[in-house]
Coordinates of C-alpha atoms in Angstrom, one line a residue:
M216 CA 9.3 18.8 13.9
I217 CA 9.1 15.8 16.1
P218 CA 10.7 12.7 14.6
V219 CA 8.0 10.0 13.6
Y220 CA 9.0 6.4 13.7
I221 CA 7.4 3.3 12.1
N222 CA 7.3 1.0 15.0
S223 CA 5.6 -1.9 13.6
A224 CA 4.7 -3.2 10.1
A225 CA 2.2 -6.1 9.0
C226 CA 1.0 -7.0 5.5
I227 CA -1.4 -9.3 4.0
S228 CA -0.7 -9.6 0.2
V229 CA -0.4 -12.1 -2.7
Q230 CA 3.0 -13.3 -1.0
D231 CA 3.0 -15.0 2.5
T232 CA 3.8 -11.9 4.2
L233 CA 2.4 -13.0 7.6
N234 CA 5.1 -15.8 7.6
E235 CA 8.3 -14.7 9.5
N236 CA 10.4 -16.2 6.7
F237 CA 8.5 -14.5 3.9
L238 CA 11.8 -12.8 2.6
Q239 CA 13.2 -16.1 1.5
N240 CA 10.1 -17.3 -0.2
L241 CA 9.1 -14.2 -2.3
N242 CA 7.5 -15.4 -5.5
P243 CA 7.2 -13.1 -8.6
E244 CA 4.1 -13.6 -10.9
N245 CA 3.8 -12.4 -14.4
S246 CA 1.5 -14.9 -16.0
V247 CA -1.9 -14.5 -14.2
L248 CA -4.1 -11.4 -14.9
V249 CA -5.5 -11.1 -11.3
L250 CA -3.4 -12.2 -8.3
K251 CA -5.3 -13.2 -5.1
A252 CA -4.0 -12.4 -1.5
I253 CA -2.8 -15.3 0.7
E254 CA -5.4 -15.1 3.6
P255 CA -4.8 -16.4 7.1
N256 CA -7.2 -18.6 9.0
Y257 CA -9.7 -15.9 10.0
K258 CA -11.2 -18.3 12.7
E259 CA -8.0 -17.7 14.7
F260 CA -8.7 -13.9 14.9
I261 CA -12.3 -13.2 14.2
P262 CA -15.4 -15.0 15.7
P263 CA -17.1 -17.0 12.9
A264 CA -20.4 -15.2 13.3
M265 CA -18.8 -12.0 12.8
S266 CA -16.5 -13.1 10.0
R267 CA -19.4 -14.2 7.8
R268 CA -20.8 -10.6 7.9
M269 CA -17.4 -9.1 7.0
S270 CA -16.1 -8.5 3.5
K271 CA -12.6 -9.5 2.4
T272 CA -11.0 -6.2 3.0
V273 CA -12.5 -5.9 6.4
K274 CA -11.2 -9.2 7.5
M275 CA -7.8 -8.7 6.0
S276 CA -7.5 -5.3 7.7
S277 CA -8.7 -6.7 11.0
V278 CA -6.0 -9.3 11.1
A279 CA -3.2 -7.0 9.7
S280 CA -4.1 -4.3 12.2
K281 CA -3.9 -6.8 15.2
Y282 CA -0.6 -8.0 14.1
A283 CA 0.6 -4.3 13.9
L284 CA -0.5 -3.4 17.3
K285 CA 0.7 -6.5 18.9
E286 CA 4.2 -6.0 17.3
A287 CA 4.2 -2.4 18.6
G288 CA 3.1 -3.4 22.0
I289 CA 0.1 -1.1 21.8
K290 CA -3.5 -2.1 23.0
N291 CA -5.3 1.1 22.0
P292 CA -3.9 3.5 19.6
D293 CA -4.5 7.4 19.9
A294 CA -5.9 7.4 16.3
I295 CA -7.0 5.1 13.5
I296 CA -6.3 6.2 10.1
V297 CA -6.9 4.1 7.0
G298 CA -6.3 4.7 3.3
T299 CA -8.2 2.9 0.5
G300 CA -8.9 3.3 -3.2
M301 CA -11.9 1.1 -3.6
G302 CA -13.3 0.5 -0.1
C303 CA -15.7 -2.3 0.6
S304 CA -16.5 -3.0 -3.0
Q305 CA -17.7 -6.5 -2.5
D306 CA -20.5 -5.3 -0.4
S307 CA -21.1 -2.4 -2.8
E308 CA -21.6 -4.9 -5.7
K309 CA -23.8 -7.1 -3.5
F310 CA -26.1 -4.1 -2.7
L311 CA -26.3 -2.8 -6.3
K312 CA -27.1 -6.4 -7.5
N313 CA -29.9 -6.5 -4.9
V314 CA -31.2 -3.1 -6.1
L315 CA -31.3 -4.6 -9.8
D316 CA -32.7 -8.1 -8.8
N317 CA -35.6 -6.7 -6.4
N318 CA -36.5 -3.8 -8.8
E319 CA -35.4 -1.3 -6.0
E320 CA -37.9 -2.6 -3.6
F321 CA -37.7 -4.5 -0.3
L322 CA -33.9 -3.8 0.2
T323 CA -32.1 -5.0 3.2
P324 CA -29.7 -2.1 4.3
T325 CA -26.9 -4.3 5.5
F326 CA -24.8 -4.4 2.4
F327 CA -25.3 -0.7 1.9
I328 CA -24.3 0.1 5.4
Q329 CA -21.2 -2.1 5.1
S330 CA -20.2 -0.9 1.7
T331 CA -19.0 2.6 2.9
H332 CA -15.2 3.3 2.7
N333 CA -15.0 4.0 6.4
T334 CA -16.3 0.5 7.3
V335 CA -12.7 -0.7 7.6
S336 CA -11.6 1.9 10.2
G337 CA -14.8 1.7 11.9
Q338 CA -14.8 -2.1 12.4
I339 CA -11.1 -2.0 13.8
A340 CA -12.4 0.6 16.3
L341 CA -15.4 -1.4 17.4
A342 CA -13.2 -4.5 18.0
L343 CA -10.5 -2.3 20.0
Q344 CA -13.5 -0.3 21.8
C345 CA -11.3 2.8 20.7
H346 CA -13.1 6.1 20.7
A347 CA -10.4 8.1 19.4
Y348 CA -9.9 10.0 16.2
N349 CA -10.9 7.8 13.3
F350 CA -10.5 8.7 9.6
T351 CA -10.6 7.3 6.2
Y352 CA -8.7 8.6 3.1
V353 CA -10.0 7.8 -0.4
N354 CA -7.5 9.2 -2.8
T355 CA -6.7 6.4 -5.3
S356 CA -3.0 5.5 -5.2
S357 CA -2.1 8.1 -2.7
S358 CA -4.5 7.1 -0.1
L359 CA -1.8 5.5 2.1
E360 CA 0.4 8.5 1.8
F361 CA -2.4 10.9 2.8
S362 CA -3.0 8.7 5.9
F363 CA 0.8 8.9 6.8
L364 CA 0.7 12.6 6.2
D365 CA -2.4 12.9 8.6
A366 CA -0.7 10.6 11.3
K367 CA 2.5 12.7 11.1
L368 CA 0.6 15.9 11.7
Q369 CA -1.3 14.4 14.6
I370 CA 2.0 13.3 16.3
N371 CA 3.7 16.5 15.6
D372 CA 0.8 18.7 16.9
G373 CA 0.8 16.7 20.1
E374 CA -2.6 15.2 19.3
A375 CA -1.3 11.5 19.4
E376 CA 1.6 9.5 20.4
N377 CA 0.9 6.3 18.6
V378 CA -1.3 6.1 15.4
L379 CA -2.5 2.9 13.6
V380 CA -2.1 3.6 10.0
G381 CA -3.4 1.1 7.4
S382 CA -4.1 0.7 3.6
T383 CA -6.5 -1.9 2.1
D384 CA -8.1 -2.9 -1.2
E385 CA -9.9 -6.0 -2.3
Q386 CA -10.9 -7.4 -5.7
T387 CA -14.4 -7.9 -6.9
E388 CA -15.6 -10.1 -9.8
R389 CA -17.4 -7.3 -11.6
T390 CA -14.9 -4.7 -11.2
M391 CA -12.2 -7.0 -12.6
E392 CA -14.4 -7.8 -15.5
L393 CA -14.7 -4.0 -16.3
Y394 CA -11.1 -3.5 -15.8
K395 CA -10.4 -6.1 -18.5
L396 CA -12.8 -4.4 -20.8
N397 CA -11.3 -1.0 -20.4
N398 CA -7.7 -2.4 -20.7
T399 CA -6.6 -1.4 -17.2
I400 CA -5.8 -5.1 -16.9
K401 CA -3.5 -6.7 -19.5
K402 CA -4.9 -8.9 -22.2
E403 CA -4.1 -12.6 -22.1
E404 CA -2.1 -12.5 -25.1
N405 CA 0.3 -10.0 -23.6
L406 CA 1.4 -12.5 -20.9
P407 CA 3.8 -13.0 -19.5
A408 CA 4.1 -9.5 -18.3
D409 CA 7.6 -7.7 -18.6
Y410 CA 7.4 -5.3 -15.7
L411 CA 10.6 -3.4 -16.4
N412 CA 10.6 -3.2 -20.3
S413 CA 7.0 -3.6 -21.2
T414 CA 5.7 -2.7 -24.7
T415 CA 2.1 -3.2 -23.9
E416 CA -0.5 -1.4 -21.8
G417 CA -2.4 -2.6 -18.8
V418 CA -1.3 -4.3 -15.5
I419 CA -1.6 -7.4 -13.6
W420 CA -4.1 -6.7 -10.7
G421 CA -3.5 -7.6 -7.0
E422 CA -5.0 -6.9 -3.7
G423 CA -3.8 -6.5 0.0
S424 CA -3.8 -4.8 3.3
S425 CA -0.9 -3.2 5.2
F426 CA -0.9 -1.6 8.7
F427 CA 1.8 0.3 10.5
V428 CA 2.0 1.9 14.0
L429 CA 3.5 5.2 13.9
G430 CA 4.9 6.8 17.1
K431 CA 6.8 9.7 18.6
E432 CA 9.2 7.4 20.5
K433 CA 11.7 5.2 18.9
T434 CA 11.6 1.5 20.3
E435 CA 13.5 -1.7 20.0
H436 CA 11.0 -2.6 17.3
S437 CA 11.3 0.5 15.2
Y438 CA 11.7 0.0 11.5
A439 CA 12.3 3.3 10.1
Q440 CA 11.9 7.1 10.6
L441 CA 9.2 8.6 8.3
K442 CA 11.0 11.7 7.3
D443 CA 8.7 13.2 4.6
I444 CA 5.9 12.8 2.1
Q445 CA 5.2 14.6 -1.0
I446 CA 1.8 14.1 -3.2
L447 CA 1.1 15.6 -6.5
N448 CA -1.9 14.7 -8.6
K449 CA -0.3 15.4 -12.1
V450 CA 3.3 15.6 -13.1
E451 CA 4.4 16.2 -16.6
L452 CA 6.8 13.6 -17.8
D453 CA 9.6 16.0 -18.5
K454 CA 9.2 17.5 -15.0
T455 CA 9.5 14.1 -13.3
Q456 CA 13.1 14.5 -12.1
K457 CA 12.5 18.2 -11.0
F458 CA 9.5 16.8 -8.9
I459 CA 12.0 14.5 -7.1
E460 CA 14.9 16.9 -6.9
D461 CA 12.8 19.5 -5.3
F462 CA 11.6 17.1 -2.6
L463 CA 15.1 15.9 -1.9
T464 CA 16.3 19.6 -1.7
K465 CA 13.5 20.2 0.7
N466 CA 15.1 17.5 2.8
N467 CA 18.6 18.8 2.4
L468 CA 19.6 15.7 0.4
T469 CA 20.9 15.2 -3.1
N470 CA 20.4 11.9 -5.3
E471 CA 23.7 10.8 -4.0
D472 CA 22.4 10.6 -0.4
I473 CA 19.8 7.9 -1.5
D474 CA 21.0 4.4 -0.8
A475 CA 17.8 2.8 -2.3
V476 CA 14.9 3.8 -4.5
I477 CA 11.7 1.7 -4.8
L478 CA 9.9 2.3 -8.0
G479 CA 6.4 1.1 -8.8
F480 CA 7.0 -0.4 -12.2
S481 CA 3.7 -2.1 -13.1
G482 CA 4.3 -3.4 -16.7
D483 CA 2.0 -0.6 -18.2
A484 CA 4.1 0.8 -21.0
K485 CA 2.2 4.0 -21.0
S486 CA 2.8 5.0 -17.4
D487 CA 5.9 3.3 -16.4
V488 CA 7.7 6.0 -18.4
Y489 CA 7.8 8.2 -15.2
Y490 CA 9.8 5.5 -13.4
K491 CA 12.3 5.3 -16.3
Q492 CA 12.8 9.1 -16.0
A493 CA 13.4 8.7 -12.1
M494 CA 15.9 6.0 -12.6
D495 CA 18.3 8.3 -14.6
L496 CA 18.5 10.4 -11.6
F497 CA 20.0 7.7 -9.3
P498 CA 23.0 6.1 -11.0
N499 CA 24.7 5.4 -7.8
S500 CA 21.6 4.1 -5.9
A501 CA 20.2 0.5 -5.6
L502 CA 17.1 0.7 -7.7
L503 CA 14.2 -1.7 -6.9
Y504 CA 10.8 -2.7 -7.9
Y505 CA 7.9 -4.7 -6.3
K506 CA 4.7 -4.9 -8.2
H507 CA 5.8 -8.2 -9.7
L508 CA 5.4 -9.5 -6.2
S509 CA 2.1 -7.6 -5.2
G510 CA 0.2 -6.7 -8.3
E511 CA -1.0 -3.4 -9.1
F512 CA -3.8 -1.9 -7.1
N513 CA -4.8 1.4 -5.5
T514 CA -2.9 0.9 -2.3
A515 CA 0.0 -1.1 -3.6
S516 CA 2.3 1.3 -2.0
G517 CA 1.5 -0.3 1.4
F518 CA 3.4 -3.3 0.2
S519 CA 6.4 -1.3 -0.9
T520 CA 6.4 0.5 2.4
F521 CA 6.3 -2.8 4.3
M522 CA 9.3 -4.1 2.2
A523 CA 11.2 -0.8 2.7
C524 CA 10.7 -1.3 6.6
H525 CA 12.2 -4.8 6.3
I526 CA 15.1 -3.8 4.1
L527 CA 16.0 -0.9 6.5
K528 CA 15.7 -3.2 9.6
N529 CA 17.5 -6.2 8.0
Q530 CA 19.9 -4.2 5.9
E531 CA 19.4 -6.7 3.2
I532 CA 17.6 -6.2 -0.2
P533 CA 16.0 -9.4 -1.7
E534 CA 17.6 -10.2 -5.1
V535 CA 14.1 -10.5 -6.7
M536 CA 13.4 -6.8 -6.1
M537 CA 16.7 -5.5 -7.7
I538 CA 16.6 -3.7 -11.1
N539 CA 20.4 -2.9 -10.9
S540 CA 23.4 -4.6 -9.4
I541 CA 24.4 -1.9 -7.0
K542 CA 24.4 -3.1 -3.3
K543 CA 25.1 -0.6 -0.4
E544 CA 26.9 -1.9 2.7
D545 CA 24.9 0.5 4.9
I546 CA 21.2 1.1 3.7
A547 CA 20.3 4.4 5.7
T548 CA 17.8 6.2 3.3
I549 CA 15.1 4.8 1.0
L550 CA 12.9 6.8 -1.4
L551 CA 9.7 5.3 -2.5
Y552 CA 8.0 6.7 -5.6
N553 CA 4.6 5.6 -6.9
H554 CA 1.7 6.6 -9.1
L555 CA -1.3 4.7 -10.7
G556 CA -1.8 5.1 -14.4
G557 CA 0.3 8.4 -14.4
S558 CA -1.8 10.2 -11.8
D559 CA -1.5 10.8 -8.0
H560 CA 2.3 10.8 -7.8
S561 CA 3.7 10.1 -4.3
L562 CA 7.3 10.4 -2.8
V563 CA 7.8 9.0 0.6
L564 CA 11.3 9.4 2.3
L565 CA 12.3 6.8 4.9
E566 CA 15.4 6.7 7.2
K567 CA 17.0 3.8 9.3
A568 CA 15.6 4.3 12.8

């Protein structure tokens, strides 16, 4: 297998992650039900006439992908692969509202055309005039992981040398209302949220866009080596540790070889039990969490991958992410474990480049 490196990482999130000094200014949030992304000044990146026709997720992705390509020194990637859970839901809502308001008559097709999930990867390709492989994965919380897996296969099969991989999800007013009604989002009376020892169900919802350039060659910008990915739709609670151990064994590792574990604690008491099971497997590793910084959403693992890349490159763990007090002098291997509401479990293994 050819080594695959993450040669750049860019992120737009509820933190100011486009700022070079963002690690010093991470601001946890546990008292707001819905967290909004800190957006850049789009006029600097996208012509205003185009920007007006773009939904938030397309704009965030356009900027994050430009940052990622610029950092990697790549003008045109050999493939563009995007993972999204909800796609362009703003335009989907606008189209459905038009259907209702106009009694299904005299509809303009614009919102429908722009509401498809692959609008993001298509718009990036149009801007770059890139005619290469272009694919979108819609697999709830494992959308980014499937995108990584595809990119890894493209590179290993010799189909591509540099692949732009991204994840993106936006919020919409109506969807957030529905999430509050079905208790996906916490109730006001259950705030502030306790992410690590929650006794209530529901989460604080976020949004964001993360992009990475994966390449077959290690560069001076390389953050990490993407070693392996494992995805499983359902895992029995008492099989959580076996799920992780089997993955480590496959990679000739034990739990003692993992320097840091990033867990997706979301403050949902019902589904966070999986992470508590996983914690017990790593008594000598640095245990970290991140959704108090990003919020929960379908592709929140993009934020954790972005943070893992910076931890490996800088060899420093932000205090605000630490669950335990274990600090390793050399952080060589990081394991990321994530799921959404107890479904679509994913493991990602990263090593220092």
